[in-house]
Amino acid sequence: MSGYLYEKDLVAMKYAILISTRHDRLVREIAGDLGISPQNLRRYMIERFDMILMENLPARYEAGKAETGNDAPLADALGRVMYTRYIPLLERENMNSILGQVREMIANGTPQEEAVSRGKRMIGEEIRR
Amino acid sequence: MKKTVDVSIPIGPVHPCFKEPARVKCETRGEYVLSAECELGYMKKGIELIMRGRPWQEVMFLAERICGICSVIHNMVFIEALEKISDIPVPERGALLRVIVNELDRMQSHILANFSYCYTIEHETLGMYLLDIRESAMDELERITGARVTCAYIVPGGVRFDLRDEDAVHLRASLDIIERDMKRYIRMFEGGPLIALRSKDVGVLTKESAKEAHAVGPTARASGMPETDMRLHHPTYQKLNFKPVFRTEGDNFARIMVRFEEIMQSIDLIRRCLDMLRPGPIRGGGIPSAGETVYRGEAPRGELSYYLKTDDAGRIVDISVQTPSIMNIEACTHYMLKGVASLADVPSTFISADPCIACTER
């Protein structure tokens, strides 16, 4: 056997965290919101987050929800603060670029609801990539 | 010109200052910490899985085994969640006795946390003084509940044993001794120039960052968030006119001082409970029934939340425990450690958040 114990593969442990009652609810809620599968979202989180951030996701999600309404209405609807600060799925630049595209859609006559829904699908695409 | 290097330095999983195994990986430039990550998994118990399908009579003992340091609050939150589901009332004497035991547990936990910090910054003298006085709180816990840890004192509808008159007198005498000694130790901590060098403006957690990571307990209250104290919403604490302690600096010094101040506050709360104790029943009736709830209580380290689902026979269908250390270790790793000027301050900053890996890896 080679390799240090503390450098072992953490995928199984991270997956165990993500399928606990609270985490599973959170993953399904976010995946539903972004129109992607829970499996895709779990894989993305396992690749990007350390274990303590994963453990803390339900509490951060709760804190993020409490902050909803403090950002610009369109950014709020898209979940800018939630998905960049509280559940850091995207870099701020990527999110701002998506927000810019959503604004453009609205300016070109797309109803706000549909533009936001398309914006969320773009976030989902970023995660699936 | 001095060469700047980027090095990834792992601290732990085994470290002389860590009570339990955790691996903190610091990305550094020289001595400066650019960012940190924390990996766990060295002592995962899977206790939530063990609890599922068992009757509440077994699970109440398992709940307090999640953490040996704050076992009383795990017992209390689990039982109060059951009481909320089943609408079981608690007699006033029983409710006050719960607060007494809970505050004694908070005192010993805070003293242990501050001992760990003093030990980490190499102030072993104060550390040993604190360990010594912690024994008085532990002795009182044992005298009232029959055990130092995992007391299983709180049961649905009240508490297991009454407080005898001679124990109340002994408790008051012990509180006087602890108060006298703690005042001296607080002065030592506040006035120590070397302590200040290692603690002030080190590991700062701003209020915004604390909110983002959902920091709780003394860690959040040291960053100016008194509203995070769950005791504000507890009916017995409301009767005691409870006001949370808080500071605004957000550094290691503030976190330790909040714990010291909370120890003094706990002494005061226990005295008030003893004054309010009237003869009466300590345990009412009630049978746990089917239902689902989320119940929160204030553990020594912060908000402890239990999601509980039971069936008609009082069996636990589903349970999920969110312990305060999860939030505080995350706040510590991703916010406090970021920007620490010296690697030597990493263990002390980590310890200042009072991390409990047993709770985190429940």
Coordinates of C-alpha atoms in Angstrom, one line a residue:
Chain A
M1 CA 0.0 0.0 0.0
S2 CA 1.4 3.4 -0.9
G3 CA 0.4 6.9 -0.1
Y4 CA -0.3 8.7 3.2
L5 CA -3.5 8.0 5.1
Y6 CA -4.4 11.7 5.2
E7 CA -4.1 11.9 1.4
K8 CA -6.6 9.1 0.8
D9 CA -9.5 9.5 -1.6
L10 CA -12.3 11.4 0.1
V11 CA -15.0 10.8 -2.5
A12 CA -16.8 8.1 -0.5
M13 CA -16.8 10.3 2.7
K14 CA -18.0 13.3 0.8
Y15 CA -20.8 11.3 -0.8
A16 CA -21.8 10.0 2.6
I17 CA -22.2 13.6 3.8
L18 CA -24.3 14.6 0.8
I19 CA -26.8 11.8 1.2
S20 CA -27.7 12.6 4.8
T21 CA -31.3 13.7 5.4
R22 CA -30.7 17.5 5.5
H23 CA -28.1 17.4 2.7
D24 CA -30.2 15.3 0.4
R25 CA -33.1 17.7 0.8
L26 CA -30.8 20.6 0.1
V27 CA -29.2 19.0 -3.0
R28 CA -32.6 18.1 -4.4
E29 CA -34.0 21.6 -3.8
I30 CA -31.0 23.3 -5.5
A31 CA -30.9 20.8 -8.3
G32 CA -34.7 21.3 -8.9
D33 CA -34.2 25.1 -8.9
L34 CA -31.4 24.9 -11.4
G35 CA -33.0 22.2 -13.6
I36 CA -30.2 19.7 -13.2
S37 CA -30.0 16.2 -11.8
P38 CA -29.0 15.7 -8.1
Q39 CA -26.3 13.4 -9.3
N40 CA -24.7 16.2 -11.4
L41 CA -24.9 18.6 -8.5
R42 CA -23.4 16.1 -6.1
R43 CA -20.5 15.4 -8.4
Y44 CA -19.8 19.1 -8.8
M45 CA -19.9 19.6 -5.1
I46 CA -17.6 16.7 -4.4
E47 CA -15.0 18.0 -6.8
R48 CA -15.1 21.6 -5.6
F49 CA -15.9 21.7 -1.9
D50 CA -13.9 20.5 1.1
M51 CA -15.6 18.3 3.7
I52 CA -16.3 21.0 6.3
L53 CA -18.0 23.3 3.7
M54 CA -20.1 20.3 2.6
E55 CA -21.1 19.6 6.2
N56 CA -22.1 23.2 6.6
L57 CA -24.2 23.5 3.4
P58 CA -27.7 23.2 5.1
A59 CA -26.8 25.9 7.6
R60 CA -25.4 28.2 4.9
Y61 CA -28.5 27.6 2.7
E62 CA -30.7 28.7 5.7
A63 CA -28.5 31.8 6.2
G64 CA -28.7 32.5 2.4
K65 CA -32.5 32.3 2.5
A66 CA -32.6 34.7 5.3
E67 CA -30.6 37.2 3.2
T68 CA -32.9 36.9 0.2
G69 CA -34.5 40.2 -0.5
N70 CA -31.4 42.3 0.3
D71 CA -29.9 42.2 -3.3
A72 CA -31.4 43.8 -6.5
P73 CA -34.7 42.1 -7.3
L74 CA -33.5 40.4 -10.5
A75 CA -30.2 39.3 -9.0
D76 CA -32.3 37.9 -6.0
A77 CA -34.6 36.0 -8.4
L78 CA -31.5 34.5 -10.1
G79 CA -29.9 33.6 -6.7
R80 CA -26.8 35.7 -7.1
V81 CA -25.9 35.9 -3.5
M82 CA -27.1 32.4 -2.7
Y83 CA -25.1 30.7 -5.5
T84 CA -21.9 32.8 -5.2
R85 CA -21.6 33.5 -1.5
Y86 CA -23.7 31.1 0.6
I87 CA -23.5 28.0 -1.6
P88 CA -20.5 28.9 -3.7
L89 CA -21.3 27.0 -6.9
L90 CA -20.2 29.8 -9.3
E91 CA -17.5 32.5 -9.4
R92 CA -18.9 36.0 -9.0
E93 CA -17.7 36.9 -12.5
N94 CA -19.6 34.0 -14.1
M95 CA -22.7 34.9 -12.2
N96 CA -22.5 38.5 -13.2
S97 CA -22.0 37.5 -16.8
I98 CA -25.2 35.3 -16.6
L99 CA -27.0 38.2 -14.9
G100 CA -25.9 40.5 -17.7
Q101 CA -27.4 38.1 -20.3
V102 CA -30.7 37.9 -18.4
R103 CA -30.9 41.7 -18.3
E104 CA -30.3 41.7 -22.1
M105 CA -33.1 39.2 -22.6
I106 CA -35.5 41.3 -20.6
A107 CA -34.4 44.4 -22.6
N108 CA -35.1 42.5 -25.8
G109 CA -38.7 41.8 -24.7
T110 CA -38.5 38.4 -23.0
P111 CA -40.8 38.2 -20.0
Q112 CA -38.8 38.5 -16.7
E113 CA -40.0 35.1 -15.4
E114 CA -38.8 33.3 -18.5
A115 CA -35.5 35.2 -18.6
V116 CA -34.8 34.2 -15.0
S117 CA -35.7 30.6 -15.7
R118 CA -33.3 30.6 -18.7
G119 CA -30.6 32.3 -16.5
K120 CA -31.0 29.4 -14.0
R121 CA -30.7 26.9 -16.8
M122 CA -27.4 28.7 -17.7
I123 CA -26.2 28.2 -14.1
G124 CA -27.1 24.6 -14.4
E125 CA -25.1 24.3 -17.7
E126 CA -22.1 25.7 -15.9
I127 CA -22.4 23.0 -13.3
R128 CA -22.9 20.2 -15.8
R129 CA -19.9 21.3 -17.8
Chain B
M1 CA 15.0 40.5 -2.5
K2 CA 13.3 37.8 -0.4
K3 CA 11.9 35.0 -2.4
T4 CA 8.2 34.4 -2.1
V5 CA 7.2 30.7 -2.0
D6 CA 3.8 29.1 -2.2
V7 CA 3.6 26.0 0.0
S8 CA 0.7 23.8 1.1
I9 CA 1.2 22.9 4.7
P10 CA -1.0 20.2 6.4
I11 CA -1.7 20.6 10.1
G12 CA -3.0 17.4 11.6
P13 CA -4.8 15.0 11.6
V14 CA -2.6 14.4 14.7
H15 CA -1.4 17.5 16.4
P16 CA -0.4 18.0 20.0
C17 CA -2.9 20.9 20.4
F18 CA -5.9 19.2 18.8
K19 CA -8.1 17.2 21.1
E20 CA -9.4 15.2 18.2
P21 CA -8.2 14.4 14.6
A22 CA -8.8 16.9 11.8
R23 CA -6.7 17.9 8.9
V24 CA -6.3 21.6 8.2
K25 CA -4.5 22.3 4.9
C26 CA -3.0 25.8 4.7
E27 CA -1.9 27.4 1.4
T28 CA 0.8 29.8 2.4
R29 CA 3.1 32.4 1.1
G30 CA 6.0 32.4 3.5
E31 CA 4.3 32.6 6.9
Y32 CA 1.2 34.2 5.6
V33 CA -1.9 32.0 5.2
L34 CA -3.6 32.6 1.9
S35 CA -6.4 30.1 2.4
A36 CA -7.2 26.9 4.3
E37 CA -9.3 23.8 3.9
C38 CA -10.4 21.3 6.5
E39 CA -10.9 17.6 5.8
L40 CA -12.6 15.2 8.2
G41 CA -13.5 11.6 8.3
Y42 CA -11.0 10.2 10.9
M43 CA -13.7 9.3 13.4
K44 CA -17.1 9.2 11.7
K45 CA -19.5 7.4 14.0
G46 CA -22.6 7.2 11.8
I47 CA -24.7 7.7 15.0
E48 CA -27.7 9.1 13.1
L49 CA -27.9 5.8 11.2
I50 CA -27.6 3.8 14.4
M51 CA -30.5 5.8 15.9
R52 CA -33.0 5.2 13.1
G53 CA -35.6 2.5 13.9
R54 CA -34.8 2.4 17.6
P55 CA -37.2 3.4 20.4
W56 CA -36.7 6.8 22.0
Q57 CA -35.7 5.1 25.3
E58 CA -32.5 3.9 23.5
V59 CA -31.9 6.9 21.3
M60 CA -31.9 9.3 24.3
F61 CA -28.7 7.5 25.5
L62 CA -27.2 7.5 22.0
A63 CA -27.9 11.2 21.6
E64 CA -25.8 12.3 24.6
R65 CA -23.0 10.0 23.3
I66 CA -22.6 12.3 20.2
C67 CA -20.3 14.5 22.3
G68 CA -18.7 13.8 25.7
I69 CA -18.1 17.4 26.5
C70 CA -21.6 18.8 25.9
S71 CA -23.6 15.6 26.5
V72 CA -26.3 17.4 28.7
I73 CA -27.5 19.7 25.9
H74 CA -27.8 16.7 23.4
N75 CA -29.9 15.0 26.0
M76 CA -31.9 18.2 26.6
V77 CA -32.6 19.1 22.9
F78 CA -33.5 15.5 22.0
I79 CA -36.0 15.2 24.9
E80 CA -37.4 18.7 24.4
A81 CA -37.9 17.8 20.7
L82 CA -39.8 14.7 21.8
E83 CA -41.9 16.8 24.2
K84 CA -42.7 19.3 21.5
I85 CA -43.9 16.5 19.2
S86 CA -46.0 14.9 21.9
D87 CA -47.1 18.0 23.8
I88 CA -45.7 16.9 27.1
P89 CA -45.6 19.6 29.8
V90 CA -42.7 20.0 32.2
P91 CA -43.3 21.1 35.9
E92 CA -41.5 24.3 36.9
R93 CA -39.1 22.7 39.3
G94 CA -38.1 20.2 36.6
A95 CA -37.6 23.0 34.1
L96 CA -35.4 25.0 36.5
L97 CA -33.3 21.9 37.4
R98 CA -32.7 21.3 33.6
V99 CA -31.3 24.9 33.4
I100 CA -29.1 24.3 36.4
V101 CA -27.5 21.2 35.0
N102 CA -27.3 22.7 31.5
E103 CA -25.5 25.7 32.8
L104 CA -23.1 23.6 34.9
D105 CA -22.3 21.7 31.7
R106 CA -21.8 25.0 29.8
M107 CA -19.4 26.1 32.5
Q108 CA -17.2 23.0 32.3
S109 CA -17.2 23.1 28.5
H110 CA -16.2 26.7 28.3
I111 CA -13.5 26.2 31.0
L112 CA -12.1 23.3 29.0
A113 CA -12.2 25.3 25.7
N114 CA -10.3 28.2 27.4
F115 CA -7.8 25.7 28.9
S116 CA -7.2 24.3 25.4
Y117 CA -6.6 27.8 24.1
C118 CA -4.2 28.8 26.9
Y119 CA -2.3 25.5 26.4
T120 CA -2.0 26.2 22.7
I121 CA -0.6 29.7 23.2
E122 CA 1.8 28.1 25.8
H123 CA 0.3 29.7 28.9
E124 CA 0.2 26.4 30.7
T125 CA -0.1 27.9 34.1
L126 CA -3.4 29.5 33.4
G127 CA -4.5 26.4 31.6
M128 CA -3.8 24.2 34.6
Y129 CA -5.6 26.7 36.9
L130 CA -8.6 26.4 34.6
L131 CA -8.5 22.6 34.5
D132 CA -8.4 22.6 38.3
I133 CA -11.4 24.8 38.7
R134 CA -13.3 22.8 36.1
E135 CA -13.3 19.9 38.5
S136 CA -15.6 21.9 40.9
A137 CA -18.2 22.2 38.1
M138 CA -17.8 18.5 37.2
D139 CA -18.2 17.5 40.9
E140 CA -21.4 19.5 41.1
L141 CA -22.7 17.8 38.0
E142 CA -21.9 14.4 39.5
R143 CA -23.5 15.3 42.8
I144 CA -26.8 16.3 41.1
T145 CA -27.0 13.8 38.3
G146 CA -24.9 10.9 39.5
A147 CA -22.4 11.1 36.6
R148 CA -19.7 13.5 35.3
V149 CA -20.6 13.0 31.6
T150 CA -23.5 11.2 29.8
C151 CA -25.7 11.8 32.8
A152 CA -29.1 11.0 31.1
Y153 CA -30.6 13.4 33.6
I154 CA -33.3 14.9 31.4
V155 CA -36.3 12.6 30.7
P156 CA -39.6 13.3 28.9
G157 CA -41.7 15.5 31.3
G158 CA -39.0 16.5 33.7
V159 CA -35.7 15.3 35.2
R160 CA -34.6 12.0 36.7
F161 CA -33.6 13.1 40.3
D162 CA -34.6 16.0 42.6
L163 CA -32.1 18.4 44.1
R164 CA -31.7 17.7 47.8
D165 CA -31.4 20.7 50.2
E166 CA -27.9 19.8 51.2
D167 CA -26.9 19.6 47.5
A168 CA -28.3 23.1 46.9
V169 CA -26.2 24.4 49.8
H170 CA -23.1 22.6 48.4
L171 CA -23.8 24.0 44.9
R172 CA -24.0 27.6 46.2
A173 CA -20.7 27.2 48.1
S174 CA -19.0 25.7 45.0
L175 CA -20.4 28.6 42.8
D176 CA -18.8 31.1 45.3
I177 CA -15.4 29.4 44.9
I178 CA -15.6 29.2 41.1
E179 CA -16.7 32.8 40.9
R180 CA -13.9 34.0 43.1
D181 CA -11.2 32.0 41.2
M182 CA -12.6 32.8 37.8
K183 CA -12.4 36.5 38.5
R184 CA -8.7 36.1 39.2
Y185 CA -8.2 34.0 36.0
I186 CA -10.1 36.5 33.9
R187 CA -7.8 39.3 35.2
M188 CA -4.8 37.2 34.3
F189 CA -6.0 36.6 30.8
E190 CA -7.1 40.2 30.2
G191 CA -3.9 41.7 31.6
G192 CA -1.3 39.3 30.2
P193 CA 0.8 41.2 27.6
L194 CA 2.0 38.0 25.9
I195 CA -1.6 36.7 25.8
A196 CA -2.6 39.9 24.1
L197 CA 0.2 39.5 21.6
R198 CA -1.0 36.1 20.6
S199 CA -4.7 36.8 20.7
K200 CA -5.6 40.4 19.9
D201 CA -6.3 41.1 16.2
V202 CA -5.5 37.4 15.4
G203 CA -8.0 35.3 13.5
V204 CA -10.6 38.0 13.0
L205 CA -14.1 36.9 12.0
T206 CA -16.1 39.9 10.7
K207 CA -19.9 40.0 11.3
E208 CA -20.5 39.6 7.6
S209 CA -18.4 36.5 7.4
A210 CA -20.0 35.1 10.5
K211 CA -23.4 35.5 8.9
E212 CA -22.2 33.9 5.7
A213 CA -20.9 30.8 7.4
H214 CA -23.9 30.8 9.8
A215 CA -21.4 30.9 12.7
V216 CA -23.1 30.3 16.1
G217 CA -22.4 30.4 19.8
P218 CA -19.5 32.3 21.4
T219 CA -17.8 32.4 18.0
A220 CA -20.7 34.4 16.5
R221 CA -21.2 36.4 19.7
A222 CA -17.6 37.5 19.7
S223 CA -18.3 39.0 16.3
G224 CA -21.2 41.1 17.5
M225 CA -24.2 38.7 16.9
P226 CA -26.0 38.3 20.3
E227 CA -29.2 37.3 18.5
T228 CA -27.7 33.9 17.7
D229 CA -28.2 32.7 21.3
M230 CA -31.0 30.2 21.2
R231 CA -31.6 30.6 25.0
L232 CA -33.4 33.8 24.0
H233 CA -36.2 31.6 22.7
H234 CA -36.3 29.1 25.5
P235 CA -39.3 29.6 27.9
T236 CA -37.3 28.9 31.1
Y237 CA -34.5 31.3 30.1
Q238 CA -37.1 33.9 29.3
K239 CA -38.4 33.6 32.8
L240 CA -34.9 34.1 34.1
N241 CA -34.7 37.4 32.0
F242 CA -31.7 36.1 30.1
K243 CA -29.6 38.5 28.1
P244 CA -26.8 37.2 25.9
V245 CA -23.1 38.2 26.3
F246 CA -21.4 39.6 23.2
R247 CA -18.4 41.5 22.0
T248 CA -17.6 43.1 18.6
E249 CA -13.8 42.6 18.0
G250 CA -14.2 39.1 16.4
D251 CA -10.6 38.0 17.2
N252 CA -9.2 35.1 19.3
F253 CA -9.2 37.3 22.4
A254 CA -12.9 38.2 22.1
R255 CA -13.9 34.5 21.6
I256 CA -12.1 33.5 24.8
M257 CA -13.4 36.5 26.7
V258 CA -17.0 35.8 25.6
R259 CA -16.6 32.3 27.1
F260 CA -15.2 33.7 30.3
E261 CA -18.1 36.1 30.6
E262 CA -20.6 33.4 29.9
I263 CA -19.1 31.3 32.7
M264 CA -19.9 34.2 35.1
Q265 CA -23.3 34.5 33.5
S266 CA -24.0 30.8 34.1
I267 CA -23.1 31.2 37.7
D268 CA -25.6 34.0 38.0
L269 CA -28.3 32.0 36.1
I270 CA -27.8 29.0 38.4
R271 CA -28.1 31.2 41.5
R272 CA -31.4 32.7 40.1
C273 CA -32.7 29.2 39.4
L274 CA -31.9 28.1 43.0
D275 CA -33.7 31.2 44.3
M276 CA -36.8 30.4 42.2
L277 CA -36.9 26.7 43.1
R278 CA -40.1 25.9 45.0
P279 CA -41.1 22.4 46.3
G280 CA -43.1 20.5 43.7
P281 CA -43.0 17.6 41.3
I282 CA -39.9 17.2 39.1
R283 CA -41.5 15.0 36.5
G284 CA -45.0 15.0 35.0
G285 CA -46.6 12.4 32.8
G286 CA -46.7 12.0 29.1
I287 CA -46.0 9.4 26.4
P288 CA -44.0 10.2 23.3
S289 CA -46.2 9.9 20.2
A290 CA -45.9 10.2 16.4
G291 CA -44.8 13.5 14.8
E292 CA -42.1 15.5 13.1
T293 CA -40.2 18.6 14.3
V294 CA -37.1 20.6 14.1
Y295 CA -36.0 21.7 17.6
R296 CA -33.1 24.0 18.4
G297 CA -31.2 24.6 21.7
E298 CA -28.1 26.5 22.8
A299 CA -25.2 24.1 23.3
P300 CA -22.0 25.5 24.9
R301 CA -20.6 25.9 21.3
G302 CA -23.8 27.3 19.8
E303 CA -27.0 26.4 18.1
L304 CA -27.7 22.7 18.2
S305 CA -30.6 21.5 16.0
Y306 CA -32.4 18.2 15.9
Y307 CA -34.7 17.1 13.1
L308 CA -36.8 14.3 14.5
K309 CA -39.6 12.1 13.1
T310 CA -41.2 9.5 15.3
D311 CA -43.9 6.9 14.9
D312 CA -46.9 6.0 17.2
A313 CA -44.7 3.7 19.3
G314 CA -42.2 6.4 19.9
R315 CA -39.6 4.8 17.6
I316 CA -37.3 7.2 15.7
V317 CA -38.2 7.0 12.0
D318 CA -35.7 9.7 10.9
I319 CA -33.2 11.9 12.8
S320 CA -30.7 14.5 11.7
V321 CA -28.4 16.4 14.0
Q322 CA -26.8 19.7 13.1
T323 CA -24.1 20.5 15.7
P324 CA -22.6 23.9 16.2
S325 CA -19.1 22.9 15.6
I326 CA -19.9 22.2 11.9
M327 CA -20.7 25.9 11.4
N328 CA -17.9 27.2 13.6
I329 CA -15.1 25.0 12.1
E330 CA -16.2 26.1 8.7
A331 CA -16.2 29.8 9.7
C332 CA -12.8 29.2 11.2
T333 CA -11.2 27.4 8.3
H334 CA -12.5 29.6 5.5
Y335 CA -12.6 33.1 7.2
M336 CA -10.5 33.2 10.4
L337 CA -7.5 31.4 9.1
K338 CA -7.5 33.3 5.8
G339 CA -5.0 36.1 6.3
V340 CA -3.4 34.9 9.5
A341 CA 0.1 36.4 9.5
S342 CA 1.9 33.5 11.0
L343 CA 1.6 29.7 10.8
A344 CA 2.1 29.6 14.6
D345 CA -1.3 31.3 14.9
V346 CA -3.1 28.6 13.0
P347 CA -3.5 26.1 15.8
S348 CA -4.5 28.8 18.3
T349 CA -7.0 30.3 16.0
F350 CA -8.5 26.9 15.2
I351 CA -8.7 26.1 19.0
S352 CA -10.2 29.6 19.7
A353 CA -13.4 28.5 17.8
D354 CA -13.7 25.5 20.2
P355 CA -13.9 22.9 17.5
C356 CA -15.5 19.6 18.5
I357 CA -14.7 16.9 15.9
A358 CA -16.8 14.3 17.7
C359 CA -19.9 16.6 17.3
T360 CA -19.0 17.3 13.6
E361 CA -18.5 13.7 12.7
R362 CA -21.5 12.5 14.7

